[in-house]
Coordinates of C-alpha atoms and ligand atoms in Angstrom, one line a residue:
M1 CA 23.4 -6.6 -8.0
I2 CA 24.9 -3.1 -7.7
F3 CA 23.8 0.1 -6.0
V4 CA 25.5 3.6 -7.1
F5 CA 25.4 6.6 -4.9
S6 CA 27.5 9.5 -3.3
L7 CA 28.2 10.5 -0.2
S8 CA 27.8 14.1 -0.7
S9 CA 24.8 16.0 -1.1
S10 CA 23.3 16.5 2.3
A11 CA 23.1 15.2 5.1
D12 CA 19.7 14.2 5.3
L13 CA 20.3 11.6 2.2
N14 CA 23.5 10.1 3.6
N15 CA 21.0 9.2 7.1
V16 CA 18.4 7.6 4.8
R17 CA 21.0 5.6 3.0
F18 CA 22.8 4.6 6.4
S19 CA 19.5 4.6 8.2
A20 CA 18.4 1.9 5.4
Y21 CA 21.4 -0.2 6.5
R22 CA 21.3 -0.2 9.9
T23 CA 17.6 -1.2 9.8
A24 CA 18.1 -3.9 7.6
M25 CA 21.1 -5.3 9.3
K26 CA 18.8 -5.3 12.9
L27 CA 16.3 -6.7 10.4
R28 CA 18.2 -9.5 9.0
R29 CA 19.2 -10.2 13.3
L30 CA 15.5 -10.5 13.6
Q31 CA 14.8 -13.2 10.6
K32 CA 17.5 -15.1 11.5
A33 CA 16.5 -15.1 15.6
L34 CA 12.7 -16.1 14.4
C35 CA 14.1 -18.5 11.4
L36 CA 12.7 -16.9 8.8
D37 CA 15.5 -16.9 7.0
L38 CA 14.7 -20.6 6.3
L39 CA 11.2 -20.2 5.3
S40 CA 10.5 -20.5 1.4
L41 CA 7.7 -18.8 0.1
S42 CA 6.2 -22.1 -1.1
A43 CA 6.3 -23.2 2.5
A44 CA 4.6 -20.4 3.8
C45 CA 1.9 -20.3 1.2
D46 CA 0.8 -23.8 2.4
A47 CA 0.6 -23.0 6.2
L48 CA -1.4 -20.3 5.1
D49 CA -3.4 -22.2 2.4
Q50 CA -3.8 -24.9 5.3
H51 CA -5.5 -22.4 8.0
N52 CA -7.7 -20.8 5.0
L53 CA -6.2 -17.4 5.4
K54 CA -7.8 -15.6 1.8
Q55 CA -9.6 -12.8 3.3
N56 CA -6.9 -10.7 3.6
D57 CA -9.0 -8.0 5.3
Q58 CA -10.2 -10.6 8.3
P59 CA -8.8 -10.4 11.4
M60 CA -6.8 -13.0 13.0
D61 CA -7.1 -13.5 16.5
I62 CA -4.1 -15.2 19.2
L63 CA -5.1 -18.7 18.5
Q64 CA -5.4 -18.5 14.9
I65 CA -1.7 -16.8 14.4
I66 CA -0.2 -19.2 16.7
N67 CA -1.9 -22.0 15.0
C68 CA -0.6 -20.8 11.8
L69 CA 2.7 -20.6 13.1
T70 CA 3.0 -24.0 14.9
T71 CA 2.4 -25.3 10.9
I72 CA 5.0 -23.1 9.5
Y73 CA 7.7 -23.6 12.5
D74 CA 6.5 -27.6 12.5
R75 CA 7.8 -28.2 9.2
L76 CA 10.8 -26.0 9.5
E77 CA 11.7 -28.2 12.3
Q78 CA 11.5 -31.4 9.7
E79 CA 13.2 -29.7 7.4
H80 CA 15.8 -28.3 9.9
N81 CA 16.2 -30.6 12.7
N82 CA 19.1 -28.6 15.0
L83 CA 18.1 -25.2 14.4
V84 CA 14.4 -24.6 15.0
N85 CA 12.9 -24.9 18.6
V86 CA 9.6 -24.4 17.7
P87 CA 7.7 -23.3 20.7
L88 CA 10.6 -20.7 21.1
C89 CA 9.9 -19.2 17.5
V90 CA 6.3 -19.9 18.1
D91 CA 6.3 -17.3 21.0
M92 CA 8.9 -15.3 19.9
C93 CA 7.0 -14.6 16.2
L94 CA 4.0 -13.8 18.0
N95 CA 5.7 -11.3 19.6
W96 CA 7.1 -9.7 17.4
L97 CA 4.0 -9.6 15.2
L98 CA 2.5 -8.3 18.4
N99 CA 4.6 -5.7 18.6
V100 CA 4.4 -4.8 14.8
Y101 CA 0.8 -5.0 14.1
D102 CA -0.7 -4.7 17.5
T103 CA 0.4 -2.1 19.3
G104 CA -3.3 -1.6 21.0
R105 CA -2.8 -4.6 22.2
T106 CA -6.3 -5.7 20.8
G107 CA -5.1 -9.8 20.6
R108 CA -5.9 -9.2 16.9
I109 CA -4.1 -8.5 13.8
R110 CA -5.2 -8.4 10.2
V111 CA -4.8 -11.3 7.9
L112 CA -2.4 -8.9 5.7
S113 CA -0.1 -7.8 8.4
F114 CA 0.3 -11.5 9.6
K115 CA 1.3 -11.9 5.5
T116 CA 3.0 -8.9 5.1
G117 CA 5.1 -9.3 8.3
I118 CA 5.9 -13.0 7.6
I119 CA 6.7 -13.1 3.4
S120 CA 8.8 -9.6 4.2
L121 CA 11.4 -12.0 6.2
C122 CA 10.8 -14.8 4.6
K123 CA 13.5 -16.4 2.4
A124 CA 12.6 -16.2 -0.8
H125 CA 13.3 -13.8 -4.0
L126 CA 12.8 -10.1 -3.5
E127 CA 10.6 -9.5 -6.3
D128 CA 8.8 -12.8 -6.4
K129 CA 7.7 -11.3 -2.4
Y130 CA 6.6 -7.9 -4.7
R131 CA 4.6 -10.0 -6.6
Y132 CA 3.2 -11.7 -3.5
L133 CA 2.1 -8.9 -1.5
F134 CA 0.9 -7.1 -4.5
K135 CA -1.5 -9.9 -5.1
Q136 CA -3.1 -9.7 -2.2
V137 CA -3.9 -6.5 -2.2
A138 CA -4.9 -6.3 -5.8
S139 CA -8.5 -7.3 -7.2
S140 CA -9.7 -10.4 -8.9
T141 CA -8.5 -9.1 -12.0
G142 CA -5.2 -8.3 -11.0
F143 CA -5.7 -4.4 -10.3
C144 CA -4.9 -2.1 -7.4
D145 CA -5.8 1.1 -7.2
Q146 CA -4.7 3.6 -4.5
R147 CA -6.3 2.7 -1.2
R148 CA -5.5 -1.2 -2.2
L149 CA -1.8 0.0 -2.5
G150 CA -2.0 2.3 0.6
L151 CA -3.0 -1.0 2.4
L152 CA 0.1 -2.9 1.7
L153 CA 2.5 0.4 2.3
H154 CA 0.8 0.9 5.5
D155 CA 1.1 -2.8 6.3
S156 CA 5.0 -2.9 5.0
I157 CA 6.1 0.2 6.5
Q158 CA 5.4 -0.6 10.4
I159 CA 7.8 -3.1 10.4
P160 CA 10.7 -0.5 10.3
R161 CA 8.2 1.3 12.5
Q162 CA 8.2 -1.2 15.4
L163 CA 13.0 -0.6 15.2
G164 CA 12.3 3.1 15.7
E165 CA 13.5 3.5 12.1
V166 CA 10.3 4.7 10.2
A167 CA 11.4 8.4 10.0
S168 CA 13.8 7.5 7.7
F169 CA 11.6 6.4 5.1
G170 CA 9.2 9.3 5.2
G171 CA 7.0 8.4 8.5
S172 CA 4.3 6.7 9.0
N173 CA 1.8 8.9 6.8
I174 CA 2.2 6.6 3.1
E175 CA 0.7 8.8 1.1
P176 CA 3.2 10.4 -0.7
S177 CA 4.5 6.8 -1.8
V178 CA 1.6 6.1 -2.9
R179 CA 1.1 9.6 -5.1
S180 CA 4.8 8.7 -5.4
C181 CA 3.7 4.9 -7.3
F182 CA 0.2 6.4 -9.1
Q183 CA 2.5 9.4 -10.3
F184 CA 5.1 6.8 -11.7
A185 CA 2.5 5.2 -13.8
N186 CA 1.4 8.2 -15.5
N187 CA -1.7 8.6 -12.8
K188 CA -3.7 6.1 -14.2
P189 CA -6.6 5.3 -11.4
E190 CA -5.2 1.3 -11.0
I191 CA -1.9 -0.8 -11.6
E192 CA -0.9 -3.4 -12.7
A193 CA 1.8 -5.9 -10.8
A194 CA 4.4 -5.1 -13.8
L195 CA 4.3 -1.7 -13.3
F196 CA 4.5 -1.8 -9.1
L197 CA 7.6 -4.0 -10.0
D198 CA 8.6 -1.3 -11.9
W199 CA 8.1 1.2 -9.2
M200 CA 9.8 -1.0 -6.7
R201 CA 12.7 -1.0 -8.6
L202 CA 13.5 2.3 -8.1
E203 CA 13.2 1.5 -4.4
P204 CA 11.2 4.0 -3.1
Q205 CA 12.2 5.4 0.4
S206 CA 9.5 4.1 2.4
M207 CA 10.5 0.7 1.3
V208 CA 14.2 1.2 0.6
W209 CA 15.0 -1.2 3.9
L210 CA 13.3 -4.5 2.1
P211 CA 15.7 -4.8 -1.1
V212 CA 19.0 -3.0 1.1
L213 CA 17.6 -6.4 3.6
H214 CA 18.4 -8.7 0.9
R215 CA 21.8 -6.8 -0.2
V216 CA 23.0 -7.4 3.5
A217 CA 22.1 -10.8 3.4
A218 CA 23.8 -11.7 -0.1
A219 CA 26.9 -10.0 1.1
E220 CA 27.4 -11.9 4.0
T221 CA 29.4 -14.8 2.3
A222 CA 30.4 -12.6 -0.4
K223 CA 34.5 -12.3 -0.9
H224 CA 35.8 -10.2 -3.3
Q225 CA 39.4 -10.5 -4.6
A226 CA 40.2 -6.4 -3.7
K227 CA 42.1 -4.7 -1.1
C228 CA 40.4 -2.5 1.1
N229 CA 42.5 1.1 0.4
I230 CA 41.8 1.7 3.9
C231 CA 42.7 -1.3 6.2
K232 CA 44.1 -3.1 3.9
E233 CA 42.0 -6.1 4.5
C234 CA 42.1 -9.0 1.1
P235 CA 40.0 -10.2 -0.2
I236 CA 37.3 -8.1 0.9
I237 CA 34.3 -10.1 2.8
G238 CA 30.9 -8.8 2.6
F239 CA 30.1 -5.4 1.1
R240 CA 32.2 -3.7 -1.3
Y241 CA 32.8 -0.2 -2.3
R242 CA 34.4 0.8 -5.6
S243 CA 35.1 3.9 -6.0
L244 CA 34.1 5.4 -9.5
K245 CA 36.3 8.3 -9.5
H246 CA 40.0 6.8 -9.4
F247 CA 41.0 3.3 -10.8
N248 CA 41.5 -0.1 -8.4
Y249 CA 40.3 2.0 -4.8
D250 CA 38.0 0.0 -3.1
I251 CA 36.7 0.3 0.3
C252 CA 35.5 -2.5 2.5
Q253 CA 32.7 -2.8 4.6
S254 CA 33.6 -1.7 8.1
C255 CA 35.8 1.5 6.4
F256 CA 32.7 2.7 4.7
F257 CA 30.2 2.3 7.1
S258 CA 32.5 4.4 9.7
G259 CA 33.0 7.0 7.2
R260 CA 36.4 6.7 7.0
V261 CA 38.4 8.3 3.7
A262 CA 41.9 7.2 2.2
K263 CA 44.2 10.1 1.3
G264 CA 42.7 12.1 -2.3
H265 CA 39.7 10.2 -2.3
K266 CA 36.8 12.7 -1.3
M267 CA 33.6 11.8 0.5
H268 CA 31.6 13.6 -2.4
Y269 CA 33.4 10.7 -5.2
P270 CA 30.3 8.4 -6.6
M271 CA 31.0 4.8 -5.4
V272 CA 29.4 1.8 -6.6
E273 CA 28.1 -1.2 -4.1
Y274 CA 28.9 -4.7 -4.6
C275 CA 27.3 -7.0 -2.4
T276 CA 28.0 -9.9 -4.6
P277 CA 31.6 -10.4 -6.5
T278 CA 32.3 -8.3 -9.7
T279 CA 31.7 -9.7 -13.2
S280 CA 34.3 -9.1 -15.9
G281 CA 31.1 -7.0 -17.6
E282 CA 30.7 -5.0 -14.2
D283 CA 34.1 -4.6 -14.2
V284 CA 34.4 -3.3 -18.0
R285 CA 31.2 -0.7 -16.6
D286 CA 32.8 0.7 -14.2
F287 CA 36.3 1.2 -15.9
A288 CA 34.4 2.7 -18.4
K289 CA 32.8 5.2 -15.6
V290 CA 35.9 5.9 -13.5
L291 CA 37.1 6.9 -17.0
K292 CA 34.5 9.7 -17.9
N293 CA 34.5 10.5 -13.9
K294 CA 38.5 11.1 -14.2
F295 CA 38.0 15.1 -15.2
R296 CA 35.4 15.7 -13.2
T297 CA 34.9 18.3 -11.1
K298 CA 34.0 18.6 -7.7
R299 CA 31.2 21.0 -8.7
Y300 CA 30.0 18.3 -11.2
F301 CA 29.8 15.5 -8.4
A302 CA 28.1 17.8 -6.0
K303 CA 24.9 19.0 -8.9
H304 CA 24.4 15.1 -10.1
P305 CA 24.2 13.6 -6.7
R306 CA 22.8 9.9 -7.1
M307 CA 20.9 8.9 -3.9
G308 CA 20.6 5.7 -5.0
Y309 CA 16.7 5.6 -3.7
L310 CA 13.7 7.0 -4.8
P311 CA 12.9 9.9 -2.6
V312 CA 9.2 10.7 -1.7
Q313 CA 7.8 14.4 -0.9
T314 CA 7.4 13.5 3.2
V315 CA 4.3 15.1 4.9
L316 CA 3.8 15.9 8.8
E317 CA 3.5 13.0 10.6
G318 CA 0.4 12.5 12.2
D319 CA -2.3 11.3 10.0
N320 CA -2.2 7.2 9.7
M321 CA -4.0 4.7 7.5
E322 CA -5.8 3.5 10.5
T323 CA -7.7 5.9 11.5
Ligands
ZN401 ZN1 38.7 -1.0 5.0

């Protein structure tokens, strides 16, 4: 999994990048504290089925939430005996869901919200999560109009909002994201799952925290046969950043996030991020890119910034799907 971007373009864009990481790291901690990193998609679906949670627009009261969470954590406790404290997990997860989806403390959240929260933080593959979530808002024939997509994006964006990070992802107004998706679909009135997945692969600004969460998780145990040019860490553990301007120039995660640079390496030079060790194919491809970039000027890099996510045009805060 790779991610190319440059640090040059503008402070705002950098902030989005960095806040995506900051948000993802907070979410990773939360995911582990709630033991949702142990929960498979199929186990989550079993629990939802068992509690007959099919009507996504229906409200769930506290008791229903507790019952479903208890089923989820009882099963996790059986599988991971010493890791899961059922009453504690149920309590923490309930509180988290209410903080995210019931800020007015009405004692109810929608079934869709419950599913969005649990599935976003479970252990599944990223695209399986996208497919699952899309299916929840799609019609029985598998299509989704703007309103339905809006419901899904609304419930998704509440997760970074609760962490105080929503501004970096385009604000709580999801209309620009909905518009971005349907423009991507050539303004068709309805989209199918494959198109939604293609759009999500561009990592739209409002959703970029979720793929970054997956990369943060993958990078935790990654060990790269490379040496950090700044702090000399070798092998590099975590994210590895390789220069696409200089050969054999790598930076470790902590140097990269603290913005340290070595002599002769400019912030605007493009870098590629690896959360898992590189394959020989990736090495060859990067080598070719470095060759190309070697003679490119600062102006070229300034004119061709890479953002690594799909920006959506943001509008003023205030309007909200809930109203
Ligand atoms: Zn370093």
